[in-house]
Short mmCIF file of C-alpha atoms in Angstrom, two decimals:
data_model
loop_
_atom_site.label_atom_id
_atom_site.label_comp_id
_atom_site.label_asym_id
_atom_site.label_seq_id
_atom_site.Cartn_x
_atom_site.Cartn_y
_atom_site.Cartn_z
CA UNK J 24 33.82 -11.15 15.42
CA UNK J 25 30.67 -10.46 13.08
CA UNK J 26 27.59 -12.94 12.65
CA UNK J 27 26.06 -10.71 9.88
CA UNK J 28 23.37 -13.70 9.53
CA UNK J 29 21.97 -13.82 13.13
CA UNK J 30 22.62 -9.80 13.03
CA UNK J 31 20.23 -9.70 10.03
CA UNK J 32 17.81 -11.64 11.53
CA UNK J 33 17.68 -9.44 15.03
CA UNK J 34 17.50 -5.82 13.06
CA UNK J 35 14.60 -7.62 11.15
CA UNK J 36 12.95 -8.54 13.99
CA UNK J 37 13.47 -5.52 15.62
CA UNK J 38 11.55 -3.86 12.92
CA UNK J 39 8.52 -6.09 12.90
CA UNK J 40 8.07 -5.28 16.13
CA UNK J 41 8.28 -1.70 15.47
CA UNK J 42 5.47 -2.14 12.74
CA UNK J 43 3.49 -4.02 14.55
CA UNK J 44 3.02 -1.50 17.22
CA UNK J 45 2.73 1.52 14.68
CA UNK J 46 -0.05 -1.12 13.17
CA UNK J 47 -2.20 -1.68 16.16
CA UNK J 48 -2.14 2.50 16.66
CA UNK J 49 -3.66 2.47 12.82
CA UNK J 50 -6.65 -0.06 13.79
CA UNK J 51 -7.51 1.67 16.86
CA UNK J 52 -7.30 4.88 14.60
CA UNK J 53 -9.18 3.37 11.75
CA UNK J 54 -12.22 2.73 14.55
CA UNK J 55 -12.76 6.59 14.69
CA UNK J 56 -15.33 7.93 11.87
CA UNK J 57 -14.68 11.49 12.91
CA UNK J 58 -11.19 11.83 11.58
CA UNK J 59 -10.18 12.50 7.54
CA UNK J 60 -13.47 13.78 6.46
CA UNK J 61 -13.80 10.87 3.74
CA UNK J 62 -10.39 12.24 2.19
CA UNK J 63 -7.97 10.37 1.24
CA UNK J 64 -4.82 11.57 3.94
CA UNK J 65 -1.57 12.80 1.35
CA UNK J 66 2.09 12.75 2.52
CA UNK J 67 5.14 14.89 1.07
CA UNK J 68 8.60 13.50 0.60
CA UNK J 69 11.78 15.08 -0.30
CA UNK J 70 14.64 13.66 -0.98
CA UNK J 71 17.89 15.39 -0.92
CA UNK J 72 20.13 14.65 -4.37
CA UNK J 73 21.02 11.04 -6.34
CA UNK J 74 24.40 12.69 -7.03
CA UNK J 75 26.07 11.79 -3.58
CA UNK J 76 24.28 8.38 -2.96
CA UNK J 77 21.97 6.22 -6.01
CA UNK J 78 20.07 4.92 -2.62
CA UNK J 79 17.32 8.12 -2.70
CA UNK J 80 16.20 6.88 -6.24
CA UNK J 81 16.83 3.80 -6.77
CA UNK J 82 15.60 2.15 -2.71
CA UNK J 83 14.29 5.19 -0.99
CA UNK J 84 11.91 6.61 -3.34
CA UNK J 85 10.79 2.79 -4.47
CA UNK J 86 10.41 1.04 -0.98
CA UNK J 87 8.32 4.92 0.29
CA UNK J 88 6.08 4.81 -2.68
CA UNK J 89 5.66 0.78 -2.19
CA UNK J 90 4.72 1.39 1.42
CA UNK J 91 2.06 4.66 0.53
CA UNK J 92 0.36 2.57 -2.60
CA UNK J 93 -0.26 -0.37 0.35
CA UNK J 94 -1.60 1.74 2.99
CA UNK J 95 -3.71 3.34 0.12
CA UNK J 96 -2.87 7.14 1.36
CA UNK J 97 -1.71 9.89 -1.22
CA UNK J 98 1.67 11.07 -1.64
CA UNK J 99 4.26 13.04 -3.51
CA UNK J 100 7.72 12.29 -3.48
CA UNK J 101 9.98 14.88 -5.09
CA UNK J 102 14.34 15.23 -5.23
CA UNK J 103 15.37 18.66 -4.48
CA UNK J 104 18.35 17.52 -6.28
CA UNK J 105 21.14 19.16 -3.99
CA UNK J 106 19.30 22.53 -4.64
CA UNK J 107 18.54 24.15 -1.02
CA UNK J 108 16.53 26.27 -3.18
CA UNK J 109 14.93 23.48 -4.85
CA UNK J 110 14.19 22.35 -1.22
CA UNK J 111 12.12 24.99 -0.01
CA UNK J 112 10.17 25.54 -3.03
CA UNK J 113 8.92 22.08 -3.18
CA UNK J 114 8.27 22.37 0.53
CA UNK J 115 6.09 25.26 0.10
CA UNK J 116 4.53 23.47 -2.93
CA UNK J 117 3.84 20.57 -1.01
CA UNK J 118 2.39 22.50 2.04
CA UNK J 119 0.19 24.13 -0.35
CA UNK J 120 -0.93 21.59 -1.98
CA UNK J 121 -2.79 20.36 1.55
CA UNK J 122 -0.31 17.76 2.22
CA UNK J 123 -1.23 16.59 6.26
CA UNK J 124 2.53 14.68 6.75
CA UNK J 125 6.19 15.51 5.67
CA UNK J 126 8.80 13.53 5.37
CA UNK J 127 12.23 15.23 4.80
CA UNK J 128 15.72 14.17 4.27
CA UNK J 129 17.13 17.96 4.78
CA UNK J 130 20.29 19.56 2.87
CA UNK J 131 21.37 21.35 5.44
CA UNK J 132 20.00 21.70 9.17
CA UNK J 133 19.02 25.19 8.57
CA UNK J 134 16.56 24.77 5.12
CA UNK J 135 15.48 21.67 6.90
CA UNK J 136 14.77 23.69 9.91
CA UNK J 137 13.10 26.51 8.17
CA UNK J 138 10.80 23.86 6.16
CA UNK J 139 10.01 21.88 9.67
CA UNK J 140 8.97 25.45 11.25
CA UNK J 141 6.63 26.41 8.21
CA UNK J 142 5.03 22.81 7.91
CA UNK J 143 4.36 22.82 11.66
CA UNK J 144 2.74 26.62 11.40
CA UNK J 145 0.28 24.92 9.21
CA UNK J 146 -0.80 21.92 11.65
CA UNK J 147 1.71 19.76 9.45
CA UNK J 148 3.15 16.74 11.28
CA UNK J 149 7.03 15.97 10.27
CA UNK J 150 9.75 13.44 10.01
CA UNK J 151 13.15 13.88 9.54
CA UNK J 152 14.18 10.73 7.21
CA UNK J 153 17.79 9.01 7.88
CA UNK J 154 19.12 12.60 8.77
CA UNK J 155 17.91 14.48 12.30
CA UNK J 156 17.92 17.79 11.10
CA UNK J 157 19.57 20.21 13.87
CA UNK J 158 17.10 22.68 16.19
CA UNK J 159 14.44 21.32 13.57
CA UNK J 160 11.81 20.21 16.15
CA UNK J 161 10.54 17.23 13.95
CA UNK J 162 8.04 15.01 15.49
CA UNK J 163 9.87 12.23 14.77
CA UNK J 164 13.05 10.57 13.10
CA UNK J 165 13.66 7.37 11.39
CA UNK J 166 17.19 6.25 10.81
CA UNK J 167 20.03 3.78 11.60
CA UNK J 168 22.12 3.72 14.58
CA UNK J 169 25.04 5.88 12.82
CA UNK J 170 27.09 5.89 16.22
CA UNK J 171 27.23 2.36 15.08
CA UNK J 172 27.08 2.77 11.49
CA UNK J 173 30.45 4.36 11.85
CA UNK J 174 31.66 1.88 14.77
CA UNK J 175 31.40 -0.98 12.41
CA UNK J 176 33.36 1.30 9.63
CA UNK J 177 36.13 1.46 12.08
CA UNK J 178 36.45 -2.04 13.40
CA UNK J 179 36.27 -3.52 9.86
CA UNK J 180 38.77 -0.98 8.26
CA UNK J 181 41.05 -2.23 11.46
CA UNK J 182 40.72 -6.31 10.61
CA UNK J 183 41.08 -5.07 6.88
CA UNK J 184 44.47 -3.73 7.91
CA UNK J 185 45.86 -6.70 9.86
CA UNK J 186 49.08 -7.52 9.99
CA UNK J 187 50.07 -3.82 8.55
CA UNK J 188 52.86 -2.20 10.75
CA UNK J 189 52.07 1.25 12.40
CA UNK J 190 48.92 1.75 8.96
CA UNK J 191 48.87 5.00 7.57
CA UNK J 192 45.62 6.09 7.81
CA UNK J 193 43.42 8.67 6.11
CA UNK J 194 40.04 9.57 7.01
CA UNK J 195 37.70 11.07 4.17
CA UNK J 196 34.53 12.07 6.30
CA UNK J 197 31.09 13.26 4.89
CA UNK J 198 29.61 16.83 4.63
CA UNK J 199 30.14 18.86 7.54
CA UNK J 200 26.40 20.34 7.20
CA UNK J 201 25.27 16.70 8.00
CA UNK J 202 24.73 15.55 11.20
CA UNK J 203 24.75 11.88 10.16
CA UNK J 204 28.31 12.31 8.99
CA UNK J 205 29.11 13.41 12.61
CA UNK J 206 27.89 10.75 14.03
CA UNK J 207 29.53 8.41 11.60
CA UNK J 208 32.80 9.89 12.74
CA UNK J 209 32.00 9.74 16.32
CA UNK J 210 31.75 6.06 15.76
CA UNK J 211 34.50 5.19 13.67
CA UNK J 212 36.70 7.75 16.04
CA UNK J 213 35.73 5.76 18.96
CA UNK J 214 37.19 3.24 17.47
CA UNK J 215 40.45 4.61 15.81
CA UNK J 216 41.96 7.88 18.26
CA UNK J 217 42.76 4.71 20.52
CA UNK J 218 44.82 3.40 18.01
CA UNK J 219 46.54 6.94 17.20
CA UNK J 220 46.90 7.72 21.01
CA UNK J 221 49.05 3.96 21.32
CA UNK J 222 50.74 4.41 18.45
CA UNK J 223 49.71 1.15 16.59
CA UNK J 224 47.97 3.69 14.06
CA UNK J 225 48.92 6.79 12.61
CA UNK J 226 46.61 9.54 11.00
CA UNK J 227 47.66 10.71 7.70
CA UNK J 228 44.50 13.21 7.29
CA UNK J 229 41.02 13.58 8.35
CA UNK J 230 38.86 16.09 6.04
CA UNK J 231 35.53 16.69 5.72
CA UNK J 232 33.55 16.68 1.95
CA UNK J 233 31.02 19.69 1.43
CA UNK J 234 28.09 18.73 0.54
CA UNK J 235 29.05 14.51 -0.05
CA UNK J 236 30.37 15.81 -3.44
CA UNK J 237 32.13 13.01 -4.91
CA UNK J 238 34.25 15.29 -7.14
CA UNK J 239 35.67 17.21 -4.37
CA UNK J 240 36.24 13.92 -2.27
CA UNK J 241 38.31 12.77 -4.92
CA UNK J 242 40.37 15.99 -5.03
CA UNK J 243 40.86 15.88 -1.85
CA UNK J 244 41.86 12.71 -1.13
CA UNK J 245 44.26 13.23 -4.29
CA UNK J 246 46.21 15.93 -2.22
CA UNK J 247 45.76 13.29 0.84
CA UNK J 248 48.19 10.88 -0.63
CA UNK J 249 50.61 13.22 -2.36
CA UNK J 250 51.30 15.14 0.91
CA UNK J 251 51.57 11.13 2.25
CA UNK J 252 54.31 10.30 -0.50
CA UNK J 253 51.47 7.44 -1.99
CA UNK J 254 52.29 6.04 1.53
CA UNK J 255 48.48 5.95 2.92
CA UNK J 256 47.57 2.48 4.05
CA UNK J 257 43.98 2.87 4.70
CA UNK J 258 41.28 5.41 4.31
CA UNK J 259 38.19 5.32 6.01
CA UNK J 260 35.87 6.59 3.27
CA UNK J 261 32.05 7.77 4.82
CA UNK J 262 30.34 6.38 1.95
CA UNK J 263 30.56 4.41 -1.24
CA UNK J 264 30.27 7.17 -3.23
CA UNK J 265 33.55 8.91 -1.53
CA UNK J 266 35.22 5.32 -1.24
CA UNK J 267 34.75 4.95 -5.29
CA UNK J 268 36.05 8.54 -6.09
CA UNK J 269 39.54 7.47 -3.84
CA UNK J 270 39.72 4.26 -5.38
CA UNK J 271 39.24 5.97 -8.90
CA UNK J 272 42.62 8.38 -7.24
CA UNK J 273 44.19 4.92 -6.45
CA UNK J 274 43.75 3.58 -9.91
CA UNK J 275 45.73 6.76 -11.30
CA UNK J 276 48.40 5.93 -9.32
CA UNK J 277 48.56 2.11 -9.38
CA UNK J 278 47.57 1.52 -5.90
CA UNK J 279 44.11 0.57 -6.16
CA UNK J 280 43.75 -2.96 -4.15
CA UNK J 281 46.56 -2.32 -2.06
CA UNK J 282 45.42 0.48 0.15
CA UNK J 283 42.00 -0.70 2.38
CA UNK J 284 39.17 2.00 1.70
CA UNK J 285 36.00 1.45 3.58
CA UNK J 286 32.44 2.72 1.95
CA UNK J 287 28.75 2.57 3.47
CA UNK J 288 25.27 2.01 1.70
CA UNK J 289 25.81 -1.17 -0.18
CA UNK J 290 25.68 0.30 -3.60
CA UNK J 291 26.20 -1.69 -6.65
CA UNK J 292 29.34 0.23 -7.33
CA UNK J 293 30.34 0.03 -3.81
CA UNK J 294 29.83 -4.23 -3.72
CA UNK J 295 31.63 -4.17 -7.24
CA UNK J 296 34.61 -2.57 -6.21
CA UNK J 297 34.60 -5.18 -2.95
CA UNK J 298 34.34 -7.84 -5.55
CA UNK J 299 37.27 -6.53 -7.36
CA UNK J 300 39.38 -6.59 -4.26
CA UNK J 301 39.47 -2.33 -4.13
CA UNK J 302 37.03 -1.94 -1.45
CA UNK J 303 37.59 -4.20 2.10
CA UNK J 304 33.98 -3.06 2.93
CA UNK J 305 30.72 -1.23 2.90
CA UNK J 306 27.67 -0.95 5.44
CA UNK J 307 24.44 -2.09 4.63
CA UNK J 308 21.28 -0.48 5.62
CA UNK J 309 18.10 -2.21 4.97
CA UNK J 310 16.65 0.86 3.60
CA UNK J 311 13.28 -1.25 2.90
CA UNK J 312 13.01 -1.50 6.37
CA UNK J 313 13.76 2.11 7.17
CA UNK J 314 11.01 3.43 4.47
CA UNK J 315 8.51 1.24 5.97
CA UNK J 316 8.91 2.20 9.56
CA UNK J 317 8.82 5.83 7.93
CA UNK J 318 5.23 5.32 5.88
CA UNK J 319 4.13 3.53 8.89
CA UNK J 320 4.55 6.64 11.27
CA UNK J 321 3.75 9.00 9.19
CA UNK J 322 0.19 6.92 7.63
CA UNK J 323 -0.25 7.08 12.05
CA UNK J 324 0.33 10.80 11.92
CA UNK J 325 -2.28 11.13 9.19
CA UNK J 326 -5.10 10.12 11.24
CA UNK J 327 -4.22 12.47 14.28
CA UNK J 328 -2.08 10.02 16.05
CA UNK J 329 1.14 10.16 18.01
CA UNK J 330 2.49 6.40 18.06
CA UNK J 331 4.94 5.74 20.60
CA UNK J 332 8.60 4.53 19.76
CA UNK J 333 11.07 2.46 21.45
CA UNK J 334 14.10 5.30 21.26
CA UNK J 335 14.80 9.08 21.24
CA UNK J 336 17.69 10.84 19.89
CA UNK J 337 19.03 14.35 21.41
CA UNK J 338 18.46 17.13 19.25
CA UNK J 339 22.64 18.81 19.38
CA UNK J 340 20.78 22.04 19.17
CA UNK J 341 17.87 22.40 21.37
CA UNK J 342 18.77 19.16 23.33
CA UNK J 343 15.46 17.89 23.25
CA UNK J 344 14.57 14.52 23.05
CA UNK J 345 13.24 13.58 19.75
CA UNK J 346 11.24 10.32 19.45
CA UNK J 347 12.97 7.68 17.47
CA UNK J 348 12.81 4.38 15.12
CA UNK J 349 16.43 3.10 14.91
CA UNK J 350 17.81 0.00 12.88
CA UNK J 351 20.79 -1.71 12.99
CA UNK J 352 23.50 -1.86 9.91
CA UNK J 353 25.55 -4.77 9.21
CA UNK J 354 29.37 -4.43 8.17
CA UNK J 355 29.60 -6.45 4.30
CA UNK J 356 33.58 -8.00 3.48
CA UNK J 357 33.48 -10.11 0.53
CA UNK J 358 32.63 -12.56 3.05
CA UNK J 359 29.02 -11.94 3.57
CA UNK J 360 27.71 -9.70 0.10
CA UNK J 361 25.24 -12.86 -0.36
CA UNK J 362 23.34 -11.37 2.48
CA UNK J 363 22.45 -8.28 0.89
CA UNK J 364 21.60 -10.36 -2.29
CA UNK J 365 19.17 -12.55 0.30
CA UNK J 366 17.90 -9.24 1.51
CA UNK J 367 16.63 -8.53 -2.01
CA UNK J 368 18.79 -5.37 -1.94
CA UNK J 369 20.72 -5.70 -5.03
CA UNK J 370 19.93 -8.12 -8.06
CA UNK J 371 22.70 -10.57 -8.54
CA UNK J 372 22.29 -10.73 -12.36
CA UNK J 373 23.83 -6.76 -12.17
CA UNK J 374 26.25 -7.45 -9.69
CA UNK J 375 28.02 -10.42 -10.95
CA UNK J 376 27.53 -8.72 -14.48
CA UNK J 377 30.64 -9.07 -16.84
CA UNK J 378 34.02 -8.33 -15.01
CA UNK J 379 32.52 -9.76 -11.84
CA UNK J 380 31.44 -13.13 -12.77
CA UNK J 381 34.33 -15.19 -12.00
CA UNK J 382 34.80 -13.28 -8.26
CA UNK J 383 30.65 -14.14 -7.80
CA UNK J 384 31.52 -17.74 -8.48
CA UNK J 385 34.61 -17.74 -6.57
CA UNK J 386 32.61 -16.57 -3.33
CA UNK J 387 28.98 -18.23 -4.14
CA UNK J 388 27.30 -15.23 -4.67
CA UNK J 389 24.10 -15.15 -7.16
#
């Protein structure tokens, strides 16, 4: 069973903590006139694309720039929009520009790992943001616990199907270049090959999505339930944006609300489409949280620092140890979205906009 309430309240704690030891490394810093020359410390950001996830524009980019304008430290934050290209020319921008901290969420593990090489050639510390970017060598990496992340996919797309006989399921997994989306799967696997090996679930199709295009998830998943005969039961979807292009597949077909589709991020569309009964759940990330114990390391790495964390991650590559801030997620049913209003996450007045009113009012959300 979930207590999303006291779960809240430990991954919020947990992350106080976290600040409060990056915070005390900034005073003793701040005691030490040598450092910074009287200029004011600058720190890059790039963000991958809004076209798989809204979260990089509308959270990441506003709860990043909230934390930089408080600790009163310069920064750029640019989208490479999807373009690897894009990427490494605002890198080298960046890096140009003097920048002493970088802060990527990487395309791909190679242009990530090419960009973390060049910034550290030039005495630039990094971060790899919410993705650990492959035989990168970062100094550090903020994220969530996406073993879990994916865990709590699998357990909740399991309650959603209760009472199905033998569910047909199909799993729609994230880009294969991303080493979050193979940790997602680890998790959700862990919880589902069990299932397949007793025979209490059976796989219809598990595919990977280049890239997290929506467009191609949705093709995909199209030829996912024809080749099923419109006989899939449940499809464990790696995101929102992926669960929203199946459910648009459902719709076509009439099945939308009958089959259980999971999502992650806690989008607007993705709550929506819980609170229309086509979506059993999504995954929320408190991505405030996350950008703040990212501008706290990386305003510590501006003044020469290396703050101590309470985890490490293994690099898949190099299998190095790479220091680590990790937060919790929390599954969301239709039984707990209030939390994520509570949060401050999502503004009730959009999400119980038109359509959704009466299913806010039903459930006491707002």
């Amino acid at each position: 069973m979930l207590y999303p309430r006291t779960t809240r309240i430990l991954r919020t704690a947990f992350a106080a903590a976290g600040a409060a030891a990056l915070t005390f490394t900034l005073v003793a810093c701040g005691d030490d006139d040598s450092g910074g020359g009287g200029e004011t410390p600058k720190i890059g950001v790039i963000l991958p694309d809004s076209a798989s996830s809204d979260r990089w524009e509308t959270a990441d980019r506003v709860y990043l720039q909230a934390a930089f304008e408080a600790a009163g430290v310069d920064y750029d934050i640019q989208n490479a929009q999807g373009s690897k290209e894009d990427f490494q020319t605002i890198a080298d921008q960046m890096l140009t520009g003097g920048i002493d901290v970088l802060l990527t969420v990487n395309l791909d593990s190679g242009t990530g790992a090419a960009v973390i090489e060049s910034a550290k050639s030039q005495g630039v510390a990094t971060i790899d943001y919410d993705r650990l970017t492959e035989g990168g060598g970062a100094d550090y990496y903020v994220s969530f616990d996406n073993e879990a992340v994916g865990r709590l996919q699998g357990e909740t797309l399991v309650s959603c199907l209760e009472g199905v006989d033998n569910p047909l399921v199909a799993e729609l997994n994230g880009s294969p270049t991303d080493n979050n989306a193979t940790l997602f799967k680890t998790g959700y696997d862990s919880v589902l090959d069990p299932l397949y090996e007793s025979g209490d679930f059976t796989k219809s199709a598990d595919e990977w999505v280049p890239d997290w295009d929506n467009a191609q998830g949705g093709t995909i998943f199209d030829q996912m339930l024809t080749d099923s005969g419109a006989e899939i039961d449940g499809v464990l979807a790696a995101n929102d944006g992926l669960a929203h292009a199946v459910i648009t597949v459902l719709e076509r077909n009439g099945l939308n609300g009958t089959v259980q589709v999971t999502g992650q991020d806690a989008t607007l569309q993705g709550l929506q489409n819980i609170l229309a009964g086509d979506q059993c759940m999504t995954v929320y990330k408190a991505i405030e949280e996350e950008a703040n114990a990212a501008a706290d390391l990386a305003v510590a790495l501006t003044s020469g620092d290396k703050p101590t964390t309470d985890a490490t991650v293994t690099d898949p590559v190099t299998e190095a140890d790479v220091p680590a801030v990790l937060l919790d997620p929390v599954a969301i049913t239709i039984d707990n979205i209030q939390d994520v209003v509570d949060d401050g996450f999502v503004d009730p007045v959009e999400l119980c906009a038109g359509d959704y009113a009466a299913a806010c009012e039903e459930h006491g959300i707002g």
